[in-house]
C-alpha atoms as an extended CHARMM CRD file, in Angstrom:
* protein
*
       240  EXT
         1         1  TYR       CA             -0.0940000000        0.1490000000        0.1590000000  PROA      1               0.0000000000
         2         2  VAL       CA              1.0420000000        3.3570000000       -0.3670000000  PROA      2               0.0000000000
         3         3  HSD       CA              0.0510000000        6.9530000000        0.7020000000  PROA      3               0.0000000000
         4         4  MET       CA             -2.2520000000        9.2480000000       -1.6040000000  PROA      4               0.0000000000
         5         5  LEU       CA             -1.5290000000       12.3570000000       -1.6380000000  PROA      5               0.0000000000
         6         6  MET       CA             -2.1040000000       16.1460000000       -2.6020000000  PROA      6               0.0000000000
         7         7  GLN       CA              0.6180000000       18.4100000000       -3.7130000000  PROA      7               0.0000000000
         8         8  TYR       CA              0.9930000000       21.3960000000       -1.1500000000  PROA      8               0.0000000000
         9         9  LEU       CA              3.0320000000       24.0900000000       -2.7960000000  PROA      9               0.0000000000
        10        10  GLY       CA              2.8090000000       26.8670000000        0.0880000000  PROA      10              0.0000000000
        11        11  THR       CA             -0.5540000000       29.0010000000        0.8920000000  PROA      11              0.0000000000
        12        12  TYR       CA             -2.4780000000       31.7010000000       -1.1550000000  PROA      12              0.0000000000
        13        13  SER       CA             -0.5490000000       35.0740000000        0.0460000000  PROA      13              0.0000000000
        14        14  SER       CA             -2.9840000000       38.1410000000       -1.9960000000  PROA      14              0.0000000000
        15        15  TYR       CA             -5.3510000000       38.1980000000       -4.4890000000  PROA      15              0.0000000000
        16        16  ASP       CA             -2.6570000000       38.8220000000       -7.3940000000  PROA      16              0.0000000000
        17        17  ASP       CA             -1.8540000000       35.0660000000       -6.4800000000  PROA      17              0.0000000000
        18        18  LEU       CA             -5.0140000000       33.2720000000       -6.3490000000  PROA      18              0.0000000000
        19        19  LEU       CA             -5.1090000000       30.4910000000       -8.9490000000  PROA      19              0.0000000000
        20        20  VAL       CA             -7.5310000000       31.8500000000      -11.7010000000  PROA      20              0.0000000000
        21        21  ASN       CA             -8.8500000000       29.4870000000      -14.5530000000  PROA      21              0.0000000000
        22        22  PRO       CA             -8.0530000000       31.5250000000      -17.4790000000  PROA      22              0.0000000000
        23        23  PHE       CA            -10.6280000000       30.2200000000      -20.1880000000  PROA      23              0.0000000000
        24        24  THR       CA            -13.9780000000       31.0990000000      -17.3390000000  PROA      24              0.0000000000
        25        25  GLY       CA            -12.0010000000       34.1810000000      -15.3010000000  PROA      25              0.0000000000
        26        26  GLU       CA            -13.1510000000       32.4030000000      -12.1250000000  PROA      26              0.0000000000
        27        27  LEU       CA            -11.4690000000       31.5090000000       -9.5370000000  PROA      27              0.0000000000
        28        28  ALA       CA             -9.6270000000       28.4000000000       -8.2850000000  PROA      28              0.0000000000
        29        29  LYS       CA            -12.3280000000       26.3230000000       -5.9880000000  PROA      29              0.0000000000
        30        30  PHE       CA            -11.9010000000       24.2010000000       -3.4520000000  PROA      30              0.0000000000
        31        31  MET       CA            -15.0380000000       21.2070000000       -3.6250000000  PROA      31              0.0000000000
        32        32  SER       CA            -17.4380000000       24.8790000000       -4.2870000000  PROA      32              0.0000000000
        33        33  GLU       CA            -16.0450000000       27.1230000000       -1.8980000000  PROA      33              0.0000000000
        34        34  ARG       CA            -13.5650000000       29.6810000000       -4.1480000000  PROA      34              0.0000000000
        35        35  LEU       CA            -10.2310000000       29.7990000000       -2.8260000000  PROA      35              0.0000000000
        36        36  GLY       CA             -8.4550000000       33.4480000000       -1.9750000000  PROA      36              0.0000000000
        37        37  PRO       CA             -5.9620000000       34.2800000000        0.2340000000  PROA      37              0.0000000000
        38        38  GLY       CA             -4.3490000000       32.4180000000        3.6870000000  PROA      38              0.0000000000
        39        39  ASP       CA             -6.1430000000       29.2870000000        1.9590000000  PROA      39              0.0000000000
        40        40  PRO       CA             -3.7140000000       26.2300000000        1.1030000000  PROA      40              0.0000000000
        41        41  LYS       CA             -1.4680000000       26.4570000000       -2.2080000000  PROA      41              0.0000000000
        42        42  TYR       CA             -3.1060000000       22.0640000000       -3.8540000000  PROA      42              0.0000000000
        43        43  ALA       CA             -1.1470000000       21.7520000000       -7.4860000000  PROA      43              0.0000000000
        44        44  ASP       CA             -3.6650000000       21.2670000000      -10.3970000000  PROA      44              0.0000000000
        45        45  LEU       CA             -2.5380000000       18.0700000000      -11.4070000000  PROA      45              0.0000000000
        46        46  ASP       CA             -5.0900000000       17.2450000000      -14.1720000000  PROA      46              0.0000000000
        47        47  GLY       CA             -5.9480000000       21.0180000000      -14.5230000000  PROA      47              0.0000000000
        48        48  ASN       CA             -9.5660000000       21.4050000000      -14.1140000000  PROA      48              0.0000000000
        49        49  TYR       CA             -9.0250000000       24.5410000000      -11.3050000000  PROA      49              0.0000000000
        50        50  GLN       CA            -11.1310000000       21.9830000000       -9.1820000000  PROA      50              0.0000000000
        51        51  PHE       CA            -10.1320000000       20.6520000000       -5.9050000000  PROA      51              0.0000000000
        52        52  SER       CA            -11.7380000000       18.0500000000       -3.9910000000  PROA      52              0.0000000000
        53        53  ARG       CA            -10.5110000000       15.2970000000       -1.3100000000  PROA      53              0.0000000000
        54        54  LEU       CA            -13.4390000000       12.8430000000       -2.6940000000  PROA      54              0.0000000000
        55        55  ALA       CA            -12.0430000000       13.0080000000       -6.5510000000  PROA      55              0.0000000000
        56        56  TYR       CA             -8.3620000000       11.7620000000       -6.4860000000  PROA      56              0.0000000000
        57        57  GLY       CA             -7.3180000000       13.7680000000       -9.7390000000  PROA      57              0.0000000000
        58        58  ASP       CA             -4.9870000000       15.6240000000       -8.0570000000  PROA      58              0.0000000000
        59        59  PHE       CA             -3.7620000000       13.3540000000       -5.9930000000  PROA      59              0.0000000000
        60        60  TYR       CA             -0.8940000000       11.4390000000       -6.6670000000  PROA      60              0.0000000000
        61        61  LEU       CA              1.2030000000        8.3430000000       -5.4140000000  PROA      61              0.0000000000
        62        62  GLY       CA              3.1040000000        8.8850000000       -2.5300000000  PROA      62              0.0000000000
        63        63  SER       CA              5.5810000000        6.8570000000       -0.4120000000  PROA      63              0.0000000000
        64        64  GLY       CA              4.9250000000        2.7880000000        0.5820000000  PROA      64              0.0000000000
        65        65  ILE       CA              3.2810000000        3.1900000000        4.2680000000  PROA      65              0.0000000000
        66        66  ASP       CA              5.1280000000       -0.1590000000        4.9990000000  PROA      66              0.0000000000
        67        67  PRO       CA              8.6310000000        0.3850000000        6.7630000000  PROA      67              0.0000000000
        68        68  ASP       CA             11.8670000000       -0.0750000000        5.5180000000  PROA      68              0.0000000000
        69        69  ILE       CA             13.1080000000       -1.7510000000        8.0000000000  PROA      69              0.0000000000
        70        70  THR       CA             12.1770000000       -2.5700000000       12.0370000000  PROA      70              0.0000000000
        71        71  GLY       CA             13.1790000000       -5.2410000000       14.6210000000  PROA      71              0.0000000000
        72        72  GLY       CA             14.2080000000       -5.1750000000       18.2890000000  PROA      72              0.0000000000
        73        73  ILE       CA             17.7000000000       -5.8270000000       19.8600000000  PROA      73              0.0000000000
        74        74  TYR       CA             18.2390000000       -7.5220000000       22.9300000000  PROA      74              0.0000000000
        75        75  ASN       CA             21.1200000000       -8.0400000000       25.4250000000  PROA      75              0.0000000000
        76        76  GLN       CA             21.8910000000       -9.6830000000       29.1240000000  PROA      76              0.0000000000
        77        77  PHE       CA             24.8110000000       -8.9420000000       31.4060000000  PROA      77              0.0000000000
        78        78  SER       CA             26.0600000000      -10.9780000000       34.4580000000  PROA      78              0.0000000000
        79        79  TYR       CA             28.6810000000      -10.2500000000       36.1390000000  PROA      79              0.0000000000
        80        80  LYS       CA             28.3700000000      -11.7910000000       39.0500000000  PROA      80              0.0000000000
        81        81  ASN       CA             25.5520000000      -11.9020000000       40.9890000000  PROA      81              0.0000000000
        82        82  ILE       CA             24.9300000000       -9.1290000000       39.0320000000  PROA      82              0.0000000000
        83        83  SER       CA             22.7730000000       -8.8390000000       35.8490000000  PROA      83              0.0000000000
        84        84  LEU       CA             21.2390000000       -6.3420000000       33.3160000000  PROA      84              0.0000000000
        85        85  ALA       CA             19.2210000000       -6.6600000000       31.0340000000  PROA      85              0.0000000000
        86        86  ILE       CA             18.6340000000       -4.4380000000       27.6450000000  PROA      86              0.0000000000
        87        87  GLN       CA             15.3700000000       -3.8830000000       25.3920000000  PROA      87              0.0000000000
        88        88  CYS       CA             15.1330000000       -2.1390000000       22.8540000000  PROA      88              0.0000000000
        89        89  ASN       CA             13.1610000000       -1.9190000000       19.6260000000  PROA      89              0.0000000000
        90        90  TYR       CA             13.0460000000        0.2360000000       16.1340000000  PROA      90              0.0000000000
        91        91  THR       CA             11.7550000000        1.2720000000       12.8700000000  PROA      91              0.0000000000
        92        92  LEU       CA             13.4260000000        2.9850000000       10.2350000000  PROA      92              0.0000000000
        93        93  GLY       CA             12.3330000000        4.5090000000        6.8590000000  PROA      93              0.0000000000
        94        94  ARG       CA              8.7770000000        5.0470000000        7.5310000000  PROA      94              0.0000000000
        95        95  LYS       CA              6.5240000000        7.7100000000        5.7360000000  PROA      95              0.0000000000
        96        96  ALA       CA              3.1410000000        8.5080000000        7.3870000000  PROA      96              0.0000000000
        97        97  LEU       CA              0.3880000000       11.1090000000        7.3400000000  PROA      97              0.0000000000
        98        98  ASN       CA              0.7560000000       13.5040000000       11.2210000000  PROA      98              0.0000000000
        99        99  VAL       CA             -3.5860000000       13.6770000000       10.8270000000  PROA      99              0.0000000000
       100       100  SER       CA             -3.4540000000       14.3700000000       14.7030000000  PROA      100             0.0000000000
       101       101  PHE       CA             -0.9170000000       17.4860000000       13.4500000000  PROA      101             0.0000000000
       102       102  ALA       CA             -3.2380000000       17.9700000000       10.3080000000  PROA      102             0.0000000000
       103       103  ASP       CA             -6.5240000000       18.4490000000       12.9790000000  PROA      103             0.0000000000
       104       104  LYS       CA             -4.4230000000       20.7410000000       14.9260000000  PROA      104             0.0000000000
       105       105  ILE       CA             -4.1310000000       23.0940000000       12.6070000000  PROA      105             0.0000000000
       106       106  ARG       CA             -7.1390000000       23.5750000000       10.5360000000  PROA      106             0.0000000000
       107       107  ALA       CA             -9.5300000000       24.0350000000       13.9470000000  PROA      107             0.0000000000
       108       108  LEU       CA             -9.0300000000       27.3760000000       15.4050000000  PROA      108             0.0000000000
       109       109  LYS       CA            -11.3760000000       26.2990000000       18.4500000000  PROA      109             0.0000000000
       110       110  GLY       CA            -13.5830000000       22.8760000000       17.3980000000  PROA      110             0.0000000000
       111       111  LYS       CA            -16.4790000000       22.1120000000       18.6040000000  PROA      111             0.0000000000
       112       112  SER       CA            -18.4850000000       24.1920000000       20.5290000000  PROA      112             0.0000000000
       113       113  GLY       CA            -17.2160000000       24.2310000000       24.1540000000  PROA      113             0.0000000000
       114       114  SER       CA            -13.8890000000       22.6230000000       23.2380000000  PROA      114             0.0000000000
       115       115  ALA       CA            -10.8100000000       24.0940000000       24.3580000000  PROA      115             0.0000000000
       116       116  VAL       CA             -8.9990000000       26.4380000000       22.0480000000  PROA      116             0.0000000000
       117       117  PRO       CA             -5.5630000000       24.3520000000       21.1010000000  PROA      117             0.0000000000
       118       118  ASP       CA             -2.0350000000       25.5170000000       21.5920000000  PROA      118             0.0000000000
       119       119  LEU       CA             -0.8990000000       27.2620000000       17.9970000000  PROA      119             0.0000000000
       120       120  SER       CA              1.7130000000       29.3030000000       19.1100000000  PROA      120             0.0000000000
       121       121  ASP       CA              4.5380000000       26.9360000000       17.6270000000  PROA      121             0.0000000000
       122       122  ILE       CA              2.7650000000       26.8400000000       14.3550000000  PROA      122             0.0000000000
       123       123  ASP       CA              3.0060000000       30.0120000000       11.4010000000  PROA      123             0.0000000000
       124       124  TYR       CA              0.1360000000       30.3570000000       10.0640000000  PROA      124             0.0000000000
       125       125  TYR       CA             -1.2360000000       32.4440000000        7.5990000000  PROA      125             0.0000000000
       126       126  ILE       CA             -2.4950000000       36.4210000000        9.7240000000  PROA      126             0.0000000000
       127       127  PRO       CA             -4.6750000000       38.7160000000        6.5980000000  PROA      127             0.0000000000
       128       128  ALA       CA             -1.9630000000       41.7650000000        6.7670000000  PROA      128             0.0000000000
       129       129  SER       CA             -4.2630000000       44.9650000000        8.6800000000  PROA      129             0.0000000000
       130       130  LEU       CA             -3.7340000000       48.5300000000        9.2580000000  PROA      130             0.0000000000
       131       131  GLY       CA             -0.9570000000       49.2600000000       11.6100000000  PROA      131             0.0000000000
       132       132  ASN       CA             -0.5240000000       45.0470000000       10.9890000000  PROA      132             0.0000000000
       133       133  PRO       CA              1.6260000000       43.3390000000        8.4460000000  PROA      133             0.0000000000
       134       134  GLY       CA              0.2950000000       39.9690000000        9.4030000000  PROA      134             0.0000000000
       135       135  ASN       CA              1.9650000000       37.5240000000        8.7480000000  PROA      135             0.0000000000
       136       136  THR       CA              1.1100000000       36.8790000000        4.5130000000  PROA      136             0.0000000000
       137       137  ASP       CA              4.0210000000       34.7040000000        3.2720000000  PROA      137             0.0000000000
       138       138  ALA       CA              3.2890000000       31.5370000000        6.2340000000  PROA      138             0.0000000000
       139       139  LEU       CA              3.4470000000       27.5060000000        6.3040000000  PROA      139             0.0000000000
       140       140  TYR       CA              0.3080000000       26.9220000000        6.6320000000  PROA      140             0.0000000000
       141       141  PRO       CA             -3.1620000000       28.6070000000        5.9630000000  PROA      141             0.0000000000
       142       142  GLY       CA             -5.1060000000       30.2200000000        7.7130000000  PROA      142             0.0000000000
       143       143  LEU       CA             -7.0360000000       29.7920000000       10.0690000000  PROA      143             0.0000000000
       144       144  ASN       CA            -11.1030000000       30.3260000000       10.3750000000  PROA      144             0.0000000000
       145       145  PRO       CA            -12.3890000000       31.7240000000       13.9220000000  PROA      145             0.0000000000
       146       146  VAL       CA            -16.3870000000       31.5830000000       12.0540000000  PROA      146             0.0000000000
       147       147  SER       CA            -16.9580000000       28.0260000000       11.7810000000  PROA      147             0.0000000000
       148       148  GLY       CA            -14.0510000000       26.6240000000       14.0170000000  PROA      148             0.0000000000
       149       149  GLN       CA            -12.2770000000       24.9500000000       10.9480000000  PROA      149             0.0000000000
       150       150  ASN       CA            -10.5330000000       25.4430000000        7.9830000000  PROA      150             0.0000000000
       151       151  THR       CA            -12.2910000000       22.8620000000        5.3290000000  PROA      151             0.0000000000
       152       152  SER       CA             -9.9180000000       23.4490000000        2.2190000000  PROA      152             0.0000000000
       153       153  ILE       CA             -6.8800000000       22.2220000000        4.2670000000  PROA      153             0.0000000000
       154       154  ILE       CA             -7.0960000000       18.2730000000        4.1070000000  PROA      154             0.0000000000
       155       155  ARG       CA             -5.1500000000       15.0610000000        5.6600000000  PROA      155             0.0000000000
       156       156  GLN       CA             -3.6480000000       14.0590000000        2.5300000000  PROA      156             0.0000000000
       157       157  ALA       CA             -1.1690000000       17.0820000000        1.7900000000  PROA      157             0.0000000000
       158       158  ASP       CA              1.8860000000       16.1540000000        1.6480000000  PROA      158             0.0000000000
       159       159  ILE       CA              3.3540000000       18.8710000000        3.9350000000  PROA      159             0.0000000000
       160       160  PHE       CA              1.7830000000       16.1320000000        6.3540000000  PROA      160             0.0000000000
       161       161  LEU       CA              3.6290000000       13.2590000000        5.1290000000  PROA      161             0.0000000000
       162       162  GLU       CA              6.8900000000       13.0000000000        8.0680000000  PROA      162             0.0000000000
       163       163  ASP       CA              9.2220000000       10.1230000000        8.9320000000  PROA      163             0.0000000000
       164       164  ALA       CA              7.7890000000        8.3270000000       11.0160000000  PROA      164             0.0000000000
       165       165  SER       CA             11.5450000000        6.4550000000       12.5190000000  PROA      165             0.0000000000
       166       166  TYR       CA             11.9630000000        6.0720000000       16.4360000000  PROA      166             0.0000000000
       167       167  PHE       CA             14.6120000000        3.7780000000       18.1020000000  PROA      167             0.0000000000
       168       168  LYS       CA             13.2590000000        3.1560000000       22.0850000000  PROA      168             0.0000000000
       169       169  VAL       CA             14.2540000000        1.4420000000       25.0770000000  PROA      169             0.0000000000
       170       170  ARG       CA             11.6360000000       -0.7440000000       26.4890000000  PROA      170             0.0000000000
       171       171  ASN       CA             12.8010000000       -2.0450000000       28.9390000000  PROA      171             0.0000000000
       172       172  ILE       CA             16.5710000000       -1.7030000000       31.8230000000  PROA      172             0.0000000000
       173       173  ASN       CA             16.0210000000       -4.5130000000       34.4020000000  PROA      173             0.0000000000
       174       174  LEU       CA             18.9170000000       -4.6970000000       36.4330000000  PROA      174             0.0000000000
       175       175  SER       CA             19.2950000000       -6.7880000000       40.0050000000  PROA      175             0.0000000000
       176       176  TYR       CA             21.2030000000       -8.4390000000       42.4130000000  PROA      176             0.0000000000
       177       177  ARG       CA             20.8070000000      -11.5500000000       44.0400000000  PROA      177             0.0000000000
       178       178  LEU       CA             22.2180000000      -12.6500000000       47.1120000000  PROA      178             0.0000000000
       179       179  ASN       CA             25.2170000000      -14.3810000000       47.9760000000  PROA      179             0.0000000000
       180       180  ALA       CA             23.5790000000      -17.9190000000       48.6780000000  PROA      180             0.0000000000
       181       181  ASN       CA             26.0380000000      -19.1110000000       51.7190000000  PROA      181             0.0000000000
       182       182  PHE       CA             24.6850000000      -16.3950000000       53.3210000000  PROA      182             0.0000000000
       183       183  LEU       CA             20.8200000000      -17.2890000000       52.6740000000  PROA      183             0.0000000000
       184       184  LYS       CA             21.0220000000      -20.3130000000       53.4970000000  PROA      184             0.0000000000
       185       185  LYS       CA             22.2600000000      -19.0480000000       57.3380000000  PROA      185             0.0000000000
       186       186  LEU       CA             18.5830000000      -17.6780000000       57.0790000000  PROA      186             0.0000000000
       187       187  GLY       CA             16.6510000000      -20.3440000000       55.5750000000  PROA      187             0.0000000000
       188       188  ILE       CA             16.1210000000      -18.9750000000       52.5800000000  PROA      188             0.0000000000
       189       189  SER       CA             17.2940000000      -20.6160000000       49.0980000000  PROA      189             0.0000000000
       190       190  SER       CA             17.3290000000      -17.6030000000       47.2200000000  PROA      190             0.0000000000
       191       191  CYS       CA             16.9050000000      -13.4010000000       46.9730000000  PROA      191             0.0000000000
       192       192  ARG       CA             16.6820000000      -10.8720000000       44.4260000000  PROA      192             0.0000000000
       193       193  PHE       CA             16.9650000000       -7.1860000000       44.7290000000  PROA      193             0.0000000000
       194       194  TYR       CA             15.7570000000       -5.7060000000       41.2980000000  PROA      194             0.0000000000
       195       195  GLY       CA             14.4950000000       -2.1140000000       40.2770000000  PROA      195             0.0000000000
       196       196  VAL       CA             13.0120000000       -2.2280000000       36.0550000000  PROA      196             0.0000000000
       197       197  LEU       CA             12.6780000000        0.5730000000       34.0700000000  PROA      197             0.0000000000
       198       198  ASP       CA              9.9200000000        0.7940000000       31.0310000000  PROA      198             0.0000000000
       199       199  ASN       CA              9.2950000000        3.2680000000       27.8360000000  PROA      199             0.0000000000
       200       200  VAL       CA             13.0020000000        4.5810000000       28.9800000000  PROA      200             0.0000000000
       201       201  LEU       CA             13.6900000000        6.8040000000       25.9360000000  PROA      201             0.0000000000
       202       202  ILE       CA             12.8220000000        6.9940000000       22.4390000000  PROA      202             0.0000000000
       203       203  LEU       CA             14.8460000000        8.4500000000       19.5660000000  PROA      203             0.0000000000
       204       204  LYS       CA             13.0470000000        9.9680000000       16.3900000000  PROA      204             0.0000000000
       205       205  LYS       CA             12.5490000000       11.8320000000       13.7200000000  PROA      205             0.0000000000
       206       206  SER       CA              9.4250000000       14.0370000000       14.1900000000  PROA      206             0.0000000000
       207       207  LYS       CA              8.2750000000       16.7200000000       16.4340000000  PROA      207             0.0000000000
       208       208  ASN       CA              5.1960000000       16.3500000000       16.0930000000  PROA      208             0.0000000000
       209       209  MET       CA              4.0680000000       12.9690000000       16.9350000000  PROA      209             0.0000000000
       210       210  ALA       CA              4.4590000000       11.5800000000       20.8720000000  PROA      210             0.0000000000
       211       211  ASP       CA              4.8580000000        8.2590000000       19.6880000000  PROA      211             0.0000000000
       212       212  PRO       CA              5.7950000000        6.9990000000       16.2310000000  PROA      212             0.0000000000
       213       213  GLU       CA              4.9400000000        3.4970000000       16.7930000000  PROA      213             0.0000000000
       214       214  ALA       CA              1.6100000000        4.5130000000       17.1690000000  PROA      214             0.0000000000
       215       215  VAL       CA              0.9950000000        4.8760000000       13.7190000000  PROA      215             0.0000000000
       216       216  ASN       CA             -2.3900000000        2.4400000000       12.3810000000  PROA      216             0.0000000000
       217       217  GLY       CA             -2.6720000000        0.2870000000        9.5420000000  PROA      217             0.0000000000
       218       218  ARG       CA             -3.7770000000        3.1350000000        7.2120000000  PROA      218             0.0000000000
       219       219  GLY       CA              0.1360000000        4.4370000000        8.0650000000  PROA      219             0.0000000000
       220       220  TRP       CA             -2.2550000000        7.1970000000        9.1540000000  PROA      220             0.0000000000
       221       221  TYR       CA             -0.4840000000        8.9640000000       13.2200000000  PROA      221             0.0000000000
       222       222  THR       CA             -3.7980000000        9.8930000000       14.5610000000  PROA      222             0.0000000000
       223       223  GLY       CA             -3.2710000000       10.5900000000       18.2250000000  PROA      223             0.0000000000
       224       224  SER       CA             -5.5690000000        8.8840000000       19.6690000000  PROA      224             0.0000000000
       225       225  LEU       CA             -3.9810000000        6.1460000000       21.7470000000  PROA      225             0.0000000000
       226       226  TYR       CA             -2.0060000000        7.6410000000       24.4310000000  PROA      226             0.0000000000
       227       227  PRO       CA              1.6030000000        7.7570000000       25.1700000000  PROA      227             0.0000000000
       228       228  ILE       CA              2.6970000000        4.8460000000       26.9900000000  PROA      228             0.0000000000
       229       229  ALA       CA              4.0270000000        6.2080000000       30.1360000000  PROA      229             0.0000000000
       230       230  LYS       CA              7.2730000000        6.0700000000       31.6640000000  PROA      230             0.0000000000
       231       231  ARG       CA              6.8870000000        2.7600000000       35.1100000000  PROA      231             0.0000000000
       232       232  TYR       CA              9.4060000000        2.5020000000       37.8520000000  PROA      232             0.0000000000
       233       233  THR       CA              9.7760000000       -0.5200000000       39.3610000000  PROA      233             0.0000000000
       234       234  LEU       CA             11.1160000000       -2.0460000000       42.3480000000  PROA      234             0.0000000000
       235       235  GLY       CA             11.0020000000       -5.1220000000       44.3120000000  PROA      235             0.0000000000
       236       236  ILE       CA             11.9140000000       -7.9320000000       46.1670000000  PROA      236             0.0000000000
       237       237  ASP       CA             11.7740000000      -11.7780000000       45.3190000000  PROA      237             0.0000000000
       238       238  ILE       CA             11.9870000000      -13.9290000000       47.4240000000  PROA      238             0.0000000000
       239       239  SER       CA             12.5740000000      -18.1090000000       48.0030000000  PROA      239             0.0000000000
       240       240  LEU       CA             11.8530000000      -19.9470000000       50.5280000000  PROA      240             0.0000000000
């Protein structure tokens, strides 16, 4: 399987920048709405001056959804009564659509009564006004405070295709076993002290995916799965 994508070219910075059908003089449309300044600029691959998330004339075949390499590493080290085990897993060369991030910049306030998402780190279009230069050369389209969303932003735009490669240190287990001769005097056959660290570290290329491992079967990162929390465990294992 491969990603079906629309080629994202930035945003329309002004009325002079808009795509116009030279035969009719009409502005290009997304679905039934005319595109304007602050709207996303897509490549018109089929040349009909009409864009839609429901028709695939302007979509192209992108990268595959499967990773190039995936695997795990397990190492165990022992010295006298001390034992250390480390488990890691990794995925390399996987591209995923970050639809969670797409939805974040698509919505200014979401549904009625919901919280406003943090947009401080997003370079989105702001129109110029008297005494305010705005942000007309932004990377991302403008936001619509009236309806609460910009419907011309689609999840399948290739700007949302990110590298979902990662390397995880999933588990570290350190233990110490007391000397058997000492335990025999106490009537104990074995005693082991241990500490376990789960989900210790994740190295990833994407700054917008909390956990790239949570990419679904379609190659989408939806953000619907809560990232696995770090966990620390201390214990004693005694056998009589």
